[in-house]
PDB file of C-alpha atoms in Angstrom:
ATOM      1  CA  UNK A   1       0.164   0.015   0.095  1.00 58.00           C
ATOM      2  CA  UNK A   2       2.754   2.522   1.189  1.00 62.00           C
ATOM      3  CA  UNK A   3       4.569   1.291  -2.205  1.00 69.00           C
ATOM      4  CA  UNK A   4       1.311   2.025  -4.352  1.00 78.00           C
ATOM      5  CA  UNK A   5       1.294   5.539  -2.928  1.00 80.00           C
ATOM      6  CA  UNK A   6       5.078   6.358  -3.670  1.00 80.00           C
ATOM      7  CA  UNK A   7       4.673   5.405  -6.931  1.00 82.00           C
ATOM      8  CA  UNK A   8       1.506   7.457  -7.279  1.00 82.00           C
ATOM      9  CA  UNK A   9       3.529  10.539  -5.988  1.00 80.00           C
ATOM     10  CA  UNK A  10       6.300   9.737  -8.254  1.00 81.00           C
ATOM     11  CA  UNK A  11       4.063   9.744 -11.484  1.00 82.00           C
ATOM     12  CA  UNK A  12       2.251  13.146 -10.430  1.00 79.00           C
ATOM     13  CA  UNK A  13       5.819  14.971  -9.872  1.00 78.00           C
ATOM     14  CA  UNK A  14       6.695  13.740 -13.429  1.00 78.00           C
ATOM     15  CA  UNK A  15       3.557  14.915 -15.134  1.00 77.00           C
ATOM     16  CA  UNK A  16       2.825  17.728 -13.242  1.00 75.00           C
ATOM     17  CA  UNK A  17       6.496  19.529 -12.692  1.00 74.00           C
ATOM     18  CA  UNK A  18       8.786  17.442 -14.953  1.00 73.00           C
ATOM     19  CA  UNK A  19      11.769  18.593 -12.495  1.00 66.00           C
ATOM     20  CA  UNK A  20      10.633  22.298 -12.510  1.00 72.00           C
ATOM     21  CA  UNK A  21      10.726  23.110  -9.246  1.00 73.00           C
ATOM     22  CA  UNK A  22      13.007  21.705  -6.187  1.00 77.00           C
ATOM     23  CA  UNK A  23      11.609  18.761  -4.719  1.00 76.00           C
ATOM     24  CA  UNK A  24      10.180  20.355  -1.399  1.00 78.00           C
ATOM     25  CA  UNK A  25       8.213  22.865  -3.930  1.00 78.00           C
ATOM     26  CA  UNK A  26       6.654  20.148  -5.919  1.00 74.00           C
ATOM     27  CA  UNK A  27       5.469  18.169  -2.983  1.00 78.00           C
ATOM     28  CA  UNK A  28       3.401  21.531  -1.629  1.00 80.00           C
ATOM     29  CA  UNK A  29       2.450  21.991  -5.033  1.00 79.00           C
ATOM     30  CA  UNK A  30       1.005  18.400  -5.014  1.00 79.00           C
ATOM     31  CA  UNK A  31      -1.398  19.243  -2.375  1.00 82.00           C
ATOM     32  CA  UNK A  32      -3.283  21.808  -4.784  1.00 82.00           C
ATOM     33  CA  UNK A  33      -3.491  19.223  -7.562  1.00 82.00           C
ATOM     34  CA  UNK A  34      -7.032  17.811  -7.528  1.00 86.00           C
ATOM     35  CA  UNK A  35      -6.090  14.429  -9.221  1.00 87.00           C
ATOM     36  CA  UNK A  36      -3.552  13.713  -6.717  1.00 87.00           C
ATOM     37  CA  UNK A  37      -5.666  14.866  -3.806  1.00 90.00           C
ATOM     38  CA  UNK A  38      -8.343  12.325  -5.011  1.00 92.00           C
ATOM     39  CA  UNK A  39      -5.588   9.188  -5.372  1.00 91.00           C
ATOM     40  CA  UNK A  40      -4.313   9.967  -1.915  1.00 91.00           C
ATOM     41  CA  UNK A  41      -7.602   9.972  -0.340  1.00 94.00           C
ATOM     42  CA  UNK A  42      -8.459   6.999  -2.238  1.00 93.00           C
ATOM     43  CA  UNK A  43      -5.310   5.403  -1.219  1.00 91.00           C
ATOM     44  CA  UNK A  44      -6.245   6.044   2.661  1.00 93.00           C
ATOM     45  CA  UNK A  45      -9.575   4.859   2.096  1.00 92.00           C
ATOM     46  CA  UNK A  46      -8.116   1.436   0.881  1.00 91.00           C
ATOM     47  CA  UNK A  47      -5.928   1.503   4.032  1.00 92.00           C
ATOM     48  CA  UNK A  48      -8.871   2.018   6.348  1.00 91.00           C
ATOM     49  CA  UNK A  49     -10.332  -1.409   4.851  1.00 87.00           C
ATOM     50  CA  UNK A  50      -7.279  -3.283   6.025  1.00 87.00           C
ATOM     51  CA  UNK A  51      -7.425  -2.444   9.695  1.00 88.00           C
ATOM     52  CA  UNK A  52      -9.632  -4.318  12.158  1.00 87.00           C
ATOM     53  CA  UNK A  53     -13.405  -2.932  12.778  1.00 83.00           C
ATOM     54  CA  UNK A  54     -12.855  -1.341  16.114  1.00 86.00           C
ATOM     55  CA  UNK A  55      -9.767   0.659  15.309  1.00 88.00           C
ATOM     56  CA  UNK A  56     -11.092   1.292  11.619  1.00 88.00           C
ATOM     57  CA  UNK A  57     -14.305   2.913  12.515  1.00 91.00           C
ATOM     58  CA  UNK A  58     -12.653   6.498  12.939  1.00 92.00           C
ATOM     59  CA  UNK A  59     -10.708   6.261  10.362  1.00 93.00           C
ATOM     60  CA  UNK A  60     -13.471   5.309   7.842  1.00 91.00           C
ATOM     61  CA  UNK A  61     -15.468   7.995   9.195  1.00 92.00           C
ATOM     62  CA  UNK A  62     -12.378  10.406   8.016  1.00 94.00           C
ATOM     63  CA  UNK A  63     -11.880   8.840   4.962  1.00 92.00           C
ATOM     64  CA  UNK A  64     -15.837   9.301   4.031  1.00 94.00           C
ATOM     65  CA  UNK A  65     -15.799  12.967   4.815  1.00 95.00           C
ATOM     66  CA  UNK A  66     -12.404  13.314   2.699  1.00 94.00           C
ATOM     67  CA  UNK A  67     -13.953  11.339  -0.174  1.00 93.00           C
ATOM     68  CA  UNK A  68     -17.098  13.380  -0.190  1.00 94.00           C
ATOM     69  CA  UNK A  69     -15.075  16.443   0.018  1.00 92.00           C
ATOM     70  CA  UNK A  70     -13.162  15.235  -3.095  1.00 92.00           C
ATOM     71  CA  UNK A  71     -16.275  14.841  -4.798  1.00 91.00           C
ATOM     72  CA  UNK A  72     -17.791  18.119  -4.253  1.00 92.00           C
ATOM     73  CA  UNK A  73     -14.473  20.384  -4.673  1.00 91.00           C
ATOM     74  CA  UNK A  74     -12.793  18.173  -7.457  1.00 90.00           C
ATOM     75  CA  UNK A  75     -15.559  16.526  -8.853  1.00 92.00           C
ATOM     76  CA  UNK A  76     -13.652  12.985  -8.975  1.00 93.00           C
ATOM     77  CA  UNK A  77     -15.353   9.822  -7.419  1.00 94.00           C
ATOM     78  CA  UNK A  78     -13.027   7.179  -6.497  1.00 93.00           C
ATOM     79  CA  UNK A  79     -14.286   4.711  -3.906  1.00 93.00           C
ATOM     80  CA  UNK A  80     -12.341   2.588  -1.836  1.00 92.00           C
ATOM     81  CA  UNK A  81     -13.716  -0.350  -3.829  1.00 92.00           C
ATOM     82  CA  UNK A  82     -11.941   0.303  -6.837  1.00 93.00           C
ATOM     83  CA  UNK A  83      -8.667  -1.945  -7.268  1.00 93.00           C
ATOM     84  CA  UNK A  84      -6.285   0.343  -8.409  1.00 93.00           C
ATOM     85  CA  UNK A  85      -2.666  -0.362  -8.949  1.00 92.00           C
ATOM     86  CA  UNK A  86       0.335   1.655  -8.234  1.00 92.00           C
ATOM     87  CA  UNK A  87       1.071   4.941 -10.479  1.00 90.00           C
ATOM     88  CA  UNK A  88      -2.563   5.781 -10.997  1.00 92.00           C
ATOM     89  CA  UNK A  89      -2.624   9.307 -12.370  1.00 91.00           C
ATOM     90  CA  UNK A  90      -5.718  11.664 -12.748  1.00 92.00           C
ATOM     91  CA  UNK A  91      -4.843  14.638 -14.733  1.00 84.00           C
ATOM     92  CA  UNK A  92      -7.438  17.182 -14.379  1.00 81.00           C
ATOM     93  CA  UNK A  93     -10.321  18.606 -12.388  1.00 83.00           C
ATOM     94  CA  UNK A  94     -14.110  17.132 -12.616  1.00 83.00           C
ATOM     95  CA  UNK A  95     -16.229  14.829 -13.998  1.00 89.00           C
ATOM     96  CA  UNK A  96     -14.306  11.740 -13.319  1.00 93.00           C
ATOM     97  CA  UNK A  97     -16.514   9.089 -12.252  1.00 92.00           C
ATOM     98  CA  UNK A  98     -15.363   5.548 -11.493  1.00 94.00           C
ATOM     99  CA  UNK A  99     -17.977   3.010 -10.435  1.00 91.00           C
ATOM    100  CA  UNK A 100     -16.920   0.653  -7.262  1.00 89.00           C
ATOM    101  CA  UNK A 101     -15.530  -2.389  -8.130  1.00 89.00           C
ATOM    102  CA  UNK A 102     -13.335  -1.356 -11.108  1.00 94.00           C
ATOM    103  CA  UNK A 103      -9.912  -2.708 -11.645  1.00 95.00           C
ATOM    104  CA  UNK A 104      -7.664  -0.370 -12.773  1.00 96.00           C
ATOM    105  CA  UNK A 105      -3.819  -1.633 -13.640  1.00 94.00           C
ATOM    106  CA  UNK A 106      -0.471  -0.106 -13.024  1.00 93.00           C
ATOM    107  CA  UNK A 107       0.273   3.314 -14.052  1.00 92.00           C
ATOM    108  CA  UNK A 108      -2.908   4.383 -15.978  1.00 94.00           C
ATOM    109  CA  UNK A 109      -3.640   7.738 -16.813  1.00 94.00           C
ATOM    110  CA  UNK A 110      -7.279   9.055 -16.485  1.00 95.00           C
ATOM    111  CA  UNK A 111      -8.137  12.607 -18.258  1.00 94.00           C
ATOM    112  CA  UNK A 112     -10.871  14.680 -17.134  1.00 93.00           C
ATOM    113  CA  UNK A 113     -14.898  13.832 -17.603  1.00 93.00           C
ATOM    114  CA  UNK A 114     -14.071   9.911 -17.951  1.00 95.00           C
ATOM    115  CA  UNK A 115     -16.539   7.401 -16.902  1.00 94.00           C
ATOM    116  CA  UNK A 116     -15.646   3.958 -15.893  1.00 95.00           C
ATOM    117  CA  UNK A 117     -18.781   2.091 -14.815  1.00 90.00           C
ATOM    118  CA  UNK A 118     -21.891  -0.140 -15.420  1.00 87.00           C
ATOM    119  CA  UNK A 119     -24.042   0.238 -18.609  1.00 80.00           C
ATOM    120  CA  UNK A 120     -26.885   1.416 -16.272  1.00 75.00           C
ATOM    121  CA  UNK A 121     -30.531   1.566 -17.230  1.00 66.00           C
ATOM    122  CA  UNK A 122     -31.126  -1.910 -15.996  1.00 61.00           C
ATOM    123  CA  UNK A 123     -28.386  -3.235 -18.644  1.00 58.00           C
ATOM    124  CA  UNK A 124     -25.298  -3.252 -15.904  1.00 56.00           C
ATOM    125  CA  UNK A 125     -24.024  -6.423 -15.441  1.00 76.00           C
ATOM    126  CA  UNK A 126     -20.370  -5.572 -14.375  1.00 88.00           C
ATOM    127  CA  UNK A 127     -17.573  -3.032 -14.685  1.00 91.00           C
ATOM    128  CA  UNK A 128     -14.519  -2.544 -16.623  1.00 94.00           C
ATOM    129  CA  UNK A 129     -11.320  -4.071 -15.842  1.00 96.00           C
ATOM    130  CA  UNK A 130      -8.334  -1.693 -17.075  1.00 97.00           C
ATOM    131  CA  UNK A 131      -4.873  -3.048 -17.860  1.00 95.00           C
ATOM    132  CA  UNK A 132      -1.633  -1.651 -17.113  1.00 95.00           C
ATOM    133  CA  UNK A 133      -0.032   1.293 -18.817  1.00 95.00           C
ATOM    134  CA  UNK A 134      -3.698   2.365 -20.479  1.00 96.00           C
ATOM    135  CA  UNK A 135      -4.514   5.706 -21.303  1.00 96.00           C
ATOM    136  CA  UNK A 136      -7.973   7.005 -21.256  1.00 96.00           C
ATOM    137  CA  UNK A 137      -8.751  10.257 -22.718  1.00 95.00           C
ATOM    138  CA  UNK A 138     -11.013  13.227 -21.781  1.00 95.00           C
ATOM    139  CA  UNK A 139     -14.675  12.618 -22.002  1.00 94.00           C
ATOM    140  CA  UNK A 140     -14.282   8.685 -22.437  1.00 96.00           C
ATOM    141  CA  UNK A 141     -16.754   6.349 -21.108  1.00 96.00           C
ATOM    142  CA  UNK A 142     -15.749   2.791 -20.745  1.00 96.00           C
ATOM    143  CA  UNK A 143     -19.186   1.031 -19.562  1.00 93.00           C
ATOM    144  CA  UNK A 144     -19.930  -2.811 -18.819  1.00 90.00           C
ATOM    145  CA  UNK A 145     -17.976  -5.711 -18.204  1.00 92.00           C
ATOM    146  CA  UNK A 146     -15.198  -5.012 -20.855  1.00 95.00           C
ATOM    147  CA  UNK A 147     -11.503  -5.781 -20.648  1.00 96.00           C
ATOM    148  CA  UNK A 148      -8.956  -3.073 -21.794  1.00 96.00           C
ATOM    149  CA  UNK A 149      -5.574  -4.493 -22.822  1.00 95.00           C
ATOM    150  CA  UNK A 150      -2.379  -3.289 -21.536  1.00 95.00           C
ATOM    151  CA  UNK A 151      -0.866  -0.202 -23.258  1.00 96.00           C
ATOM    152  CA  UNK A 152      -4.136   0.616 -24.974  1.00 96.00           C
ATOM    153  CA  UNK A 153      -5.310   4.256 -25.690  1.00 96.00           C
ATOM    154  CA  UNK A 154      -8.764   5.227 -25.493  1.00 97.00           C
ATOM    155  CA  UNK A 155      -9.417   8.463 -27.510  1.00 95.00           C
ATOM    156  CA  UNK A 156     -11.328  11.768 -26.147  1.00 95.00           C
ATOM    157  CA  UNK A 157     -14.968  11.034 -25.926  1.00 96.00           C
ATOM    158  CA  UNK A 158     -15.109   7.459 -27.055  1.00 96.00           C
ATOM    159  CA  UNK A 159     -17.638   5.022 -25.792  1.00 96.00           C
ATOM    160  CA  UNK A 160     -16.302   1.735 -25.253  1.00 96.00           C
ATOM    161  CA  UNK A 161     -18.828  -1.119 -24.683  1.00 93.00           C
ATOM    162  CA  UNK A 162     -16.490  -4.166 -26.241  1.00 94.00           C
ATOM    163  CA  UNK A 163     -13.133  -5.617 -25.008  1.00 95.00           C
ATOM    164  CA  UNK A 164     -10.213  -3.779 -26.303  1.00 96.00           C
ATOM    165  CA  UNK A 165      -6.826  -5.741 -27.055  1.00 95.00           C
ATOM    166  CA  UNK A 166      -3.311  -4.984 -25.882  1.00 94.00           C
ATOM    167  CA  UNK A 167      -1.731  -1.898 -27.757  1.00 95.00           C
ATOM    168  CA  UNK A 168      -4.905  -0.876 -29.662  1.00 94.00           C
ATOM    169  CA  UNK A 169      -5.922   2.583 -30.051  1.00 95.00           C
ATOM    170  CA  UNK A 170      -9.756   3.406 -30.234  1.00 96.00           C
ATOM    171  CA  UNK A 171     -12.110   6.034 -30.814  1.00 95.00           C
ATOM    172  CA  UNK A 172     -15.523   6.733 -31.852  1.00 94.00           C
ATOM    173  CA  UNK A 173     -18.797   5.907 -30.583  1.00 90.00           C
ATOM    174  CA  UNK A 174     -19.182   3.319 -30.186  1.00 92.00           C
ATOM    175  CA  UNK A 175     -15.467   2.730 -29.899  1.00 92.00           C
ATOM    176  CA  UNK A 176     -13.570   0.936 -32.732  1.00 93.00           C
ATOM    177  CA  UNK A 177      -9.894   0.058 -33.365  1.00 92.00           C
ATOM    178  CA  UNK A 178      -8.142   3.069 -35.166  1.00 93.00           C
ATOM    179  CA  UNK A 179      -4.767   2.341 -34.540  1.00 90.00           C
ATOM    180  CA  UNK A 180      -2.009   0.727 -32.827  1.00 90.00           C
ATOM    181  CA  UNK A 181      -0.040   2.166 -29.826  1.00 87.00           C
ATOM    182  CA  UNK A 182       3.615   1.434 -31.049  1.00 84.00           C
ATOM    183  CA  UNK A 183       4.889   3.871 -28.598  1.00 79.00           C
ATOM    184  CA  UNK A 184       4.153   1.948 -25.800  1.00 63.00           C
ATOM    185  CA  UNK A 185       7.370   1.046 -23.717  1.00 59.00           C
ATOM    186  CA  UNK A 186       7.579  -2.729 -24.206  1.00 49.00           C
ATOM    187  CA  UNK A 187       7.100  -4.645 -21.279  1.00 48.00           C
ATOM    188  CA  UNK A 188       6.468  -7.939 -23.581  1.00 40.00           C
TER     189      UNK A 188
END
């Protein structure tokens, strides 16, 4: 858990500041990056669910209040029931909804206005599983029990309702494969 948070901090420092400031200034500035605050509160929430019940109660109450504050002030909903790997990056303020139960792999990047959840309207039946090193563009929707492969790129405003293979680039409504992510760092 502590290792996951360290990787989250490293990703945010790289993405947000790229060495532009001394480390201590970057760490202070991170407190004002809404995506970072949302991920930090999420990690705290996951930690509270690993504690035994009597000890956990005050921490869970604190987490609940913090998570509601993040939802209101940052517009990012990331419940503790989500399983996210280390290095999670939520880049911008607002409109990001991640349904409970979603699984997100290592080093994924989520832009603003993204929804990861059920199809809704009584057609639910599951939530997405996101692979490692996936980029999800602004306004994209990934709905239902779909699997997004490793190193996939989901274009802005795409609506994904079918599985996406590894290294695929998808876009459109409904999303279809429009290319291959050849720039991905190979982990094969």
